PDB file of C-alpha atoms in Angstrom:
ATOM      1  CA  MET X   1       0.000   0.000   0.000  1.00 37.00           C
ATOM      2  CA  ALA X   2       1.373   3.407  -0.945  1.00 42.00           C
ATOM      3  CA  ILE X   3       1.992   6.021   1.708  1.00 43.00           C
ATOM      4  CA  VAL X   4      -1.096   8.164   2.150  1.00 48.00           C
ATOM      5  CA  GLU X   5      -0.516  11.791   1.165  1.00 56.00           C
ATOM      6  CA  TRP X   6      -2.075  14.465   3.339  1.00 59.00           C
ATOM      7  CA  ALA X   7      -3.059  18.054   2.670  1.00 72.00           C
ATOM      8  CA  SER X   8      -4.701  20.871   4.577  1.00 79.00           C
ATOM      9  CA  TYR X   9      -8.488  20.875   4.618  1.00 84.00           C
ATOM     10  CA  LYS X  10     -10.098  23.437   2.330  1.00 86.00           C
ATOM     11  CA  VAL X  11     -13.652  24.731   2.652  1.00 90.00           C
ATOM     12  CA  PRO X  12     -15.631  23.795  -0.491  1.00 89.00           C
ATOM     13  CA  GLN X  13     -16.864  26.465  -2.863  1.00 90.00           C
ATOM     14  CA  SER X  14     -20.389  27.598  -1.983  1.00 93.00           C
ATOM     15  CA  LEU X  15     -23.010  26.938  -4.668  1.00 93.00           C
ATOM     16  CA  TRP X  16     -25.028  29.973  -3.671  1.00 94.00           C
ATOM     17  CA  ALA X  17     -21.913  32.159  -3.828  1.00 93.00           C
ATOM     18  CA  LEU X  18     -21.426  31.012  -7.437  1.00 91.00           C
ATOM     19  CA  ILE X  19     -25.043  31.723  -8.270  1.00 93.00           C
ATOM     20  CA  GLU X  20     -24.688  35.181  -6.750  1.00 93.00           C
ATOM     21  CA  LEU X  21     -21.660  35.684  -8.979  1.00 91.00           C
ATOM     22  CA  TYR X  22     -23.477  34.833 -12.205  1.00 91.00           C
ATOM     23  CA  ALA X  23     -27.057  35.981 -11.580  1.00 92.00           C
ATOM     24  CA  PRO X  24     -28.308  39.539 -11.978  1.00 92.00           C
ATOM     25  CA  THR X  25     -28.319  41.122  -8.516  1.00 93.00           C
ATOM     26  CA  VAL X  26     -31.903  42.385  -8.806  1.00 94.00           C
ATOM     27  CA  GLU X  27     -33.121  38.833  -9.523  1.00 94.00           C
ATOM     28  CA  LEU X  28     -31.357  37.030  -6.648  1.00 95.00           C
ATOM     29  CA  SER X  29     -34.348  37.148  -4.320  1.00 95.00           C
ATOM     30  CA  GLU X  30     -36.638  35.604  -6.945  1.00 96.00           C
ATOM     31  CA  ILE X  31     -34.021  32.974  -7.918  1.00 95.00           C
ATOM     32  CA  LYS X  32     -33.577  32.017  -4.263  1.00 95.00           C
ATOM     33  CA  HIS X  33     -37.337  31.600  -3.873  1.00 95.00           C
ATOM     34  CA  ILE X  34     -37.570  29.404  -7.001  1.00 95.00           C
ATOM     35  CA  ILE X  35     -34.685  27.124  -5.937  1.00 95.00           C
ATOM     36  CA  GLY X  36     -35.978  26.939  -2.378  1.00 96.00           C
ATOM     37  CA  ASP X  37     -35.203  29.224   0.523  1.00 96.00           C
ATOM     38  CA  ASP X  38     -34.849  26.248   2.890  1.00 96.00           C
ATOM     39  CA  LEU X  39     -32.222  24.520   0.710  1.00 96.00           C
ATOM     40  CA  ILE X  40     -30.078  27.630   0.476  1.00 96.00           C
ATOM     41  CA  GLU X  41     -30.468  28.530   4.144  1.00 96.00           C
ATOM     42  CA  GLN X  42     -29.480  25.000   5.190  1.00 97.00           C
ATOM     43  CA  SER X  43     -26.291  25.320   3.130  1.00 96.00           C
ATOM     44  CA  GLY X  44     -25.561  28.621   4.833  1.00 95.00           C
ATOM     45  CA  GLU X  45     -26.011  27.056   8.264  1.00 96.00           C
ATOM     46  CA  LEU X  46     -23.718  24.154   7.393  1.00 96.00           C
ATOM     47  CA  PHE X  47     -21.027  26.477   6.038  1.00 96.00           C
ATOM     48  CA  GLY X  48     -21.379  28.498   9.247  1.00 95.00           C
ATOM     49  CA  GLU X  49     -20.805  25.373  11.352  1.00 95.00           C
ATOM     50  CA  VAL X  50     -17.764  24.420   9.263  1.00 93.00           C
ATOM     51  CA  GLN X  51     -16.257  27.869   9.774  1.00 93.00           C
ATOM     52  CA  MET X  52     -17.026  27.805  13.495  1.00 93.00           C
ATOM     53  CA  LEU X  53     -15.234  24.465  13.909  1.00 91.00           C
ATOM     54  CA  LEU X  54     -12.262  25.741  11.912  1.00 90.00           C
ATOM     55  CA  ASP X  55     -12.083  28.851  14.121  1.00 90.00           C
ATOM     56  CA  ILE X  56     -12.105  26.667  17.247  1.00 89.00           C
ATOM     57  CA  TRP X  57      -9.434  24.405  15.775  1.00 83.00           C
ATOM     58  CA  GLU X  58      -7.192  27.357  14.903  1.00 84.00           C
ATOM     59  CA  VAL X  59      -7.522  28.950  18.358  1.00 84.00           C
ATOM     60  CA  GLU X  60      -6.823  25.643  20.084  1.00 79.00           C
ATOM     61  CA  GLU X  61      -3.858  24.977  17.792  1.00 75.00           C
ATOM     62  CA  GLN X  62      -2.329  28.351  18.630  1.00 74.00           C
ATOM     63  CA  HIS X  63      -2.710  27.853  22.364  1.00 69.00           C
ATOM     64  CA  SER X  64      -2.039  24.138  22.629  1.00 60.00           C
ATOM     65  CA  THR X  65       1.204  22.952  24.172  1.00 52.00           C
ATOM     66  CA  PRO X  66       2.434  19.637  22.789  1.00 52.00           C
ATOM     67  CA  PRO X  67       3.171  17.074  25.518  1.00 50.00           C
ATOM     68  CA  THR X  68       6.866  16.992  26.354  1.00 49.00           C
ATOM     69  CA  ARG X  69       9.101  14.590  28.209  1.00 47.00           C
ATOM     70  CA  ARG X  70      11.633  15.454  30.820  1.00 40.00           C
ATOM     71  CA  ASP X  71      15.093  15.772  29.339  1.00 41.00           C
ATOM     72  CA  ALA X  72      13.617  15.279  25.847  1.00 51.00           C
ATOM     73  CA  LEU X  73      15.324  17.071  22.998  1.00 52.00           C
ATOM     74  CA  PRO X  74      13.261  19.098  20.489  1.00 60.00           C
ATOM     75  CA  GLU X  75      12.186  17.020  17.526  1.00 63.00           C
ATOM     76  CA  SER X  76      11.106  17.752  13.998  1.00 67.00           C
ATOM     77  CA  PRO X  77       7.367  17.202  13.380  1.00 66.00           C
ATOM     78  CA  TYR X  78       8.241  16.148   9.828  1.00 73.00           C
ATOM     79  CA  LEU X  79      10.423  13.274  11.106  1.00 82.00           C
ATOM     80  CA  ARG X  80       7.571  12.149  13.352  1.00 80.00           C
ATOM     81  CA  GLU X  81       5.093  12.247  10.458  1.00 81.00           C
ATOM     82  CA  GLN X  82       7.546  10.327   8.262  1.00 82.00           C
ATOM     83  CA  MET X  83       7.986   7.658  10.930  1.00 83.00           C
ATOM     84  CA  ILE X  84       4.229   7.324  11.437  1.00 84.00           C
ATOM     85  CA  ALA X  85       3.695   7.027   7.665  1.00 83.00           C
ATOM     86  CA  GLN X  86       6.348   4.288   7.519  1.00 82.00           C
ATOM     87  CA  ILE X  87       4.634   2.299  10.273  1.00 83.00           C
ATOM     88  CA  GLN X  88       1.241   2.742   8.606  1.00 81.00           C
ATOM     89  CA  GLN X  89       2.737   1.467   5.353  1.00 79.00           C
ATOM     90  CA  PHE X  90       4.123  -1.670   7.042  1.00 78.00           C
ATOM     91  CA  VAL X  91       0.764  -2.347   8.687  1.00 76.00           C
ATOM     92  CA  GLY X  92      -1.096  -1.686   5.429  1.00 73.00           C
ATOM     93  CA  ASN X  93       1.055  -4.226   3.591  1.00 69.00           C
ATOM     94  CA  LEU X  94       0.180  -7.017   6.013  1.00 67.00           C
ATOM     95  CA  ASP X  95      -2.315  -9.582   4.784  1.00 62.00           C
ATOM     96  CA  ALA X  96      -4.856 -11.102   7.175  1.00 51.00           C
ATOM     97  CA  THR X  97      -2.713 -14.167   7.982  1.00 54.00           C
ATOM     98  CA  LYS X  98       0.404 -12.188   8.850  1.00 60.00           C
ATOM     99  CA  ASN X  99      -1.674  -9.735  10.840  1.00 63.00           C
ATOM    100  CA  ARG X 100      -3.005 -12.575  13.018  1.00 67.00           C
ATOM    101  CA  MET X 101       0.508 -13.942  13.501  1.00 68.00           C
ATOM    102  CA  LEU X 102       1.645 -10.504  14.656  1.00 74.00           C
ATOM    103  CA  GLN X 103      -1.117 -10.070  17.243  1.00 75.00           C
ATOM    104  CA  GLY X 104       1.105 -11.042  20.170  1.00 77.00           C
ATOM    105  CA  PHE X 105       3.882  -8.739  19.017  1.00 78.00           C
ATOM    106  CA  LEU X 106       1.486  -5.837  18.472  1.00 77.00           C
ATOM    107  CA  LYS X 107      -0.287  -6.411  21.782  1.00 77.00           C
ATOM    108  CA  ASP X 108       2.979  -5.933  23.687  1.00 79.00           C
ATOM    109  CA  ARG X 109       3.463  -2.610  21.891  1.00 80.00           C
ATOM    110  CA  LYS X 110      -0.182  -1.514  21.835  1.00 80.00           C
ATOM    111  CA  PRO X 111       0.287   2.133  22.951  1.00 81.00           C
ATOM    112  CA  VAL X 112       2.849   2.860  20.212  1.00 83.00           C
ATOM    113  CA  TYR X 113       0.893   0.842  17.635  1.00 81.00           C
ATOM    114  CA  ASP X 114      -2.429   2.563  18.426  1.00 79.00           C
ATOM    115  CA  TYR X 115      -0.781   5.978  18.340  1.00 80.00           C
ATOM    116  CA  ALA X 116       0.926   5.396  14.983  1.00 79.00           C
ATOM    117  CA  VAL X 117      -2.006   3.731  13.214  1.00 77.00           C
ATOM    118  CA  GLY X 118      -4.588   6.187  14.524  1.00 71.00           C
ATOM    119  CA  SER X 119      -2.587   9.360  13.909  1.00 61.00           C
ATOM    120  CA  GLN X 120      -3.074  11.958  11.217  1.00 58.00           C
ATOM    121  CA  PRO X 121      -0.367  14.475  10.412  1.00 55.00           C
ATOM    122  CA  VAL X 122      -0.455  17.852  12.108  1.00 52.00           C
ATOM    123  CA  SER X 123      -0.826  20.778   9.731  1.00 51.00           C
ATOM    124  CA  ALA X 124       2.218  23.010   9.905  1.00 45.00           C
ATOM    125  CA  GLY X 125       1.075  26.630   9.921  1.00 46.00           C
ATOM    126  CA  SER X 126      -1.827  26.038   7.542  1.00 51.00           C
ATOM    127  CA  GLY X 127      -4.562  27.026   9.984  1.00 59.00           C
ATOM    128  CA  THR X 128      -6.632  23.934   9.134  1.00 70.00           C
ATOM    129  CA  PRO X 129      -6.361  20.237  10.029  1.00 73.00           C
ATOM    130  CA  SER X 130      -4.986  17.728   7.518  1.00 72.00           C
ATOM    131  CA  ARG X 131      -6.858  14.986   5.720  1.00 69.00           C
ATOM    132  CA  PRO X 132      -5.981  12.534   2.912  1.00 65.00           C
ATOM    133  CA  LEU X 133      -5.059  14.412  -0.272  1.00 58.00           C
ATOM    134  CA  SER X 134      -7.945  12.887  -2.228  1.00 54.00           C
ATOM    135  CA  ARG X 135     -10.407  14.507   0.195  1.00 54.00           C
ATOM    136  CA  SER X 136      -8.613  17.748   1.047  1.00 47.00           C
ATOM    137  CA  SER X 137     -10.456  19.863  -1.498  1.00 51.00           C
ATOM    138  CA  THR X 138     -13.640  17.913  -2.230  1.00 56.00           C
ATOM    139  CA  PRO X 139     -16.086  20.125  -4.195  1.00 61.00           C
ATOM    140  CA  SER X 140     -19.420  20.701  -2.510  1.00 65.00           C
ATOM    141  CA  SER X 141     -21.198  19.279  -5.559  1.00 68.00           C
ATOM    142  CA  SER X 142     -20.422  17.351  -8.728  1.00 68.00           C
ATOM    143  CA  VAL X 143     -22.605  19.791 -10.673  1.00 72.00           C
ATOM    144  CA  ASP X 144     -20.601  22.417 -12.560  1.00 79.00           C
ATOM    145  CA  ILE X 145     -22.587  25.603 -12.022  1.00 81.00           C
ATOM    146  CA  THR X 146     -20.511  27.452 -14.609  1.00 80.00           C
ATOM    147  CA  SER X 147     -22.036  25.290 -17.327  1.00 84.00           C
ATOM    148  CA  TYR X 148     -25.480  26.675 -16.362  1.00 85.00           C
ATOM    149  CA  ARG X 149     -24.462  30.320 -16.185  1.00 84.00           C
ATOM    150  CA  GLU X 150     -26.587  31.270 -19.207  1.00 87.00           C
ATOM    151  CA  ASN X 151     -29.689  29.958 -17.416  1.00 88.00           C
ATOM    152  CA  ILE X 152     -29.069  31.562 -14.035  1.00 91.00           C
ATOM    153  CA  SER X 153     -31.714  34.233 -14.197  1.00 91.00           C
ATOM    154  CA  ALA X 154     -35.234  34.584 -12.861  1.00 91.00           C
ATOM    155  CA  PHE X 155     -36.605  33.964 -16.380  1.00 91.00           C
ATOM    156  CA  LYS X 156     -34.599  30.784 -17.184  1.00 92.00           C
ATOM    157  CA  ILE X 157     -33.860  29.183 -13.814  1.00 92.00           C
ATOM    158  CA  ASP X 158     -36.943  26.932 -14.170  1.00 92.00           C
ATOM    159  CA  GLN X 159     -35.132  25.020 -16.949  1.00 92.00           C
ATOM    160  CA  ILE X 160     -32.374  23.850 -14.580  1.00 92.00           C
ATOM    161  CA  VAL X 161     -33.993  24.127 -11.147  1.00 93.00           C
ATOM    162  CA  GLY X 162     -34.119  20.331 -10.709  1.00 94.00           C
ATOM    163  CA  ASP X 163     -30.357  20.003 -11.215  1.00 92.00           C
ATOM    164  CA  ILE X 164     -29.672  23.010  -8.984  1.00 93.00           C
ATOM    165  CA  ARG X 165     -31.762  21.596  -6.129  1.00 94.00           C
ATOM    166  CA  ALA X 166     -29.983  18.240  -6.462  1.00 93.00           C
ATOM    167  CA  ALA X 167     -26.657  20.089  -6.324  1.00 93.00           C
ATOM    168  CA  PHE X 168     -27.659  21.782  -3.071  1.00 95.00           C
ATOM    169  CA  ARG X 169     -28.678  18.432  -1.527  1.00 95.00           C
ATOM    170  CA  GLU X 170     -25.306  17.027  -2.557  1.00 94.00           C
ATOM    171  CA  GLU X 171     -23.634  20.070  -1.004  1.00 94.00           C
ATOM    172  CA  HIS X 172     -25.442  19.362   2.280  1.00 95.00           C
ATOM    173  CA  LYS X 173     -24.093  15.803   2.256  1.00 94.00           C
ATOM    174  CA  VAL X 174     -20.504  16.902   1.583  1.00 92.00           C
ATOM    175  CA  LEU X 175     -20.624  19.575   4.275  1.00 94.00           C
ATOM    176  CA  GLY X 176     -22.075  17.078   6.757  1.00 94.00           C
ATOM    177  CA  GLU X 177     -19.102  14.772   6.107  1.00 92.00           C
ATOM    178  CA  ASP X 178     -16.731  17.717   6.507  1.00 92.00           C
ATOM    179  CA  ILE X 179     -18.324  18.606   9.840  1.00 93.00           C
ATOM    180  CA  ASP X 180     -17.834  15.025  11.064  1.00 92.00           C
ATOM    181  CA  PHE X 181     -14.182  15.203   9.980  1.00 88.00           C
ATOM    182  CA  LEU X 182     -13.632  18.510  11.776  1.00 90.00           C
ATOM    183  CA  HIS X 183     -15.198  17.171  14.980  1.00 89.00           C
ATOM    184  CA  SER X 184     -12.777  14.214  14.800  1.00 87.00           C
ATOM    185  CA  ALA X 185      -9.875  16.592  14.167  1.00 83.00           C
ATOM    186  CA  LEU X 186     -10.823  18.638  17.249  1.00 86.00           C
ATOM    187  CA  THR X 187     -11.000  15.487  19.368  1.00 84.00           C
ATOM    188  CA  GLU X 188      -7.567  14.376  18.181  1.00 78.00           C
ATOM    189  CA  GLN X 189      -6.199  17.870  18.703  1.00 74.00           C
ATOM    190  CA  HIS X 190      -7.420  17.782  22.300  1.00 74.00           C
ATOM    191  CA  GLU X 191      -5.845  14.367  22.841  1.00 70.00           C
ATOM    192  CA  ARG X 192      -2.533  15.627  21.418  1.00 65.00           C
ATOM    193  CA  SER X 193      -2.483  18.649  23.710  1.00 63.00           C
ATOM    194  CA  THR X 194      -3.368  16.606  26.801  1.00 60.00           C
ATOM    195  CA  PRO X 195      -0.272  15.347  28.639  1.00 53.00           C
ATOM    196  CA  SER X 196      -0.056  11.641  27.993  1.00 55.00           C
ATOM    197  CA  ALA X 197       2.370   8.858  27.287  1.00 58.00           C
ATOM    198  CA  GLU X 198       2.864   9.983  23.698  1.00 75.00           C
ATOM    199  CA  PRO X 199       5.662   7.860  22.233  1.00 82.00           C
ATOM    200  CA  SER X 200       8.923   9.617  21.543  1.00 82.00           C
ATOM    201  CA  LEU X 201      10.500   9.726  18.100  1.00 83.00           C
ATOM    202  CA  GLY X 202      13.010   7.137  19.288  1.00 84.00           C
ATOM    203  CA  GLU X 203      10.245   4.769  20.397  1.00 86.00           C
ATOM    204  CA  LEU X 204       8.543   5.137  17.024  1.00 86.00           C
ATOM    205  CA  GLN X 205      11.857   4.399  15.278  1.00 86.00           C
ATOM    206  CA  VAL X 206      12.418   1.272  17.376  1.00 88.00           C
ATOM    207  CA  PHE X 207       8.856   0.070  16.717  1.00 86.00           C
ATOM    208  CA  ALA X 208       9.204   0.714  12.969  1.00 86.00           C
ATOM    209  CA  ASN X 209      12.458  -1.275  12.852  1.00 87.00           C
ATOM    210  CA  GLU X 210      10.973  -4.149  14.857  1.00 85.00           C
ATOM    211  CA  LEU X 211       7.827  -4.187  12.735  1.00 82.00           C
ATOM    212  CA  GLU X 212       9.849  -4.225   9.513  1.00 82.00           C
ATOM    213  CA  LYS X 213      11.922  -7.165  10.797  1.00 83.00           C
ATOM    214  CA  LYS X 214       8.770  -9.057  11.825  1.00 78.00           C
ATOM    215  CA  VAL X 215       7.181  -8.530   8.411  1.00 74.00           C
ATOM    216  CA  LEU X 216      10.334  -9.776   6.670  1.00 77.00           C
ATOM    217  CA  ASP X 217      10.623 -12.753   9.050  1.00 75.00           C
ATOM    218  CA  LEU X 218       7.054 -13.762   8.304  1.00 70.00           C
ATOM    219  CA  SER X 219       7.888 -13.844   4.596  1.00 66.00           C
ATOM    220  CA  GLN X 220      10.895 -16.132   5.084  1.00 61.00           C
ATOM    221  CA  PRO X 221       9.179 -19.371   6.222  1.00 52.00           C
ATOM    222  CA  VAL X 222       7.225 -19.580   2.976  1.00 45.00           C
ATOM    223  CA  PHE X 223      10.399 -19.730   0.872  1.00 43.00           C
ATOM    224  CA  THR X 224      12.331 -21.737   3.486  1.00 47.00           C
ATOM    225  CA  SER X 225       9.689 -24.479   3.680  1.00 47.00           C
ATOM    226  CA  ILE X 226       9.608 -24.786  -0.107  1.00 44.00           C
ATOM    227  CA  ALA X 227      13.396 -25.091  -0.213  1.00 48.00           C
ATOM    228  CA  GLU X 228      13.424 -27.702   2.580  1.00 54.00           C
ATOM    229  CA  GLU X 229      10.687 -29.718   0.868  1.00 52.00           C
ATOM    230  CA  PHE X 230      12.589 -29.647  -2.430  1.00 48.00           C
ATOM    231  CA  GLN X 231      15.784 -30.674  -0.656  1.00 57.00           C
ATOM    232  CA  ALA X 232      14.010 -33.596   1.040  1.00 56.00           C
ATOM    233  CA  ILE X 233      12.587 -34.822  -2.280  1.00 51.00           C
ATOM    234  CA  THR X 234      15.917 -34.643  -4.090  1.00 52.00           C
ATOM    235  CA  SER X 235      17.662 -36.321  -1.145  1.00 58.00           C
ATOM    236  CA  GLY X 236      15.138 -39.185  -1.214  1.00 56.00           C
ATOM    237  CA  ASN X 237      15.617 -39.651  -4.934  1.00 53.00           C
ATOM    238  CA  ARG X 238      19.389 -39.926  -4.468  1.00 53.00           C
ATOM    239  CA  LYS X 239      18.962 -42.639  -1.808  1.00 53.00           C
ATOM    240  CA  LYS X 240      16.719 -44.639  -4.129  1.00 53.00           C
ATOM    241  CA  GLU X 241      19.321 -44.427  -6.900  1.00 53.00           C
ATOM    242  CA  THR X 242      22.044 -45.784  -4.603  1.00 53.00           C
TER     243      THR X 242
END
């Protein structure tokens, strides 16, 4: 499995903001009524909640103090993220059989394992939490409003109102998922800022090295058993010949 790439979360483009951009200003009230006041107002409320959560996240990020260890030297957050990504890659490459065989090993190192597998990178100075690159800038709708710009008027909006309403419902769904993500990011941010037994960079390095060795060791018996079986067959054939 490839290493997951992360990027800062971006607020999706508002559908109503695009409509306001293309529609005649004097017709906006009528267009809003035709599309549905409730649909547009719900989008506004969801965007407001997204922005509120982002504001909380930014304030908390500015005032949070990462947990430190006594006598611990400063570390680079990029090295920590790189180490976590490496561990996640090792775990992602395990098939079900190897994963079961590693249960005892992972159980003895559960705090480090849980931390590494459950972590997401910390955004460095971006002002927003990080998420997988494929979801960092998800549009609020799959409908391209620009393709309807000629019909965005009080006199023509009826021709596309069905598609526009569907686009707003899709926007509500996307924003709801974003709100869930931001709530999770706030929870993780709180856990990071709470003094705890957060593994050091050295402990992550040791775990990554041990995990890599275990994964390689689990691959060896397959080839070793085949070689031993072949050797036994050829040895038996030689005895028969003599």
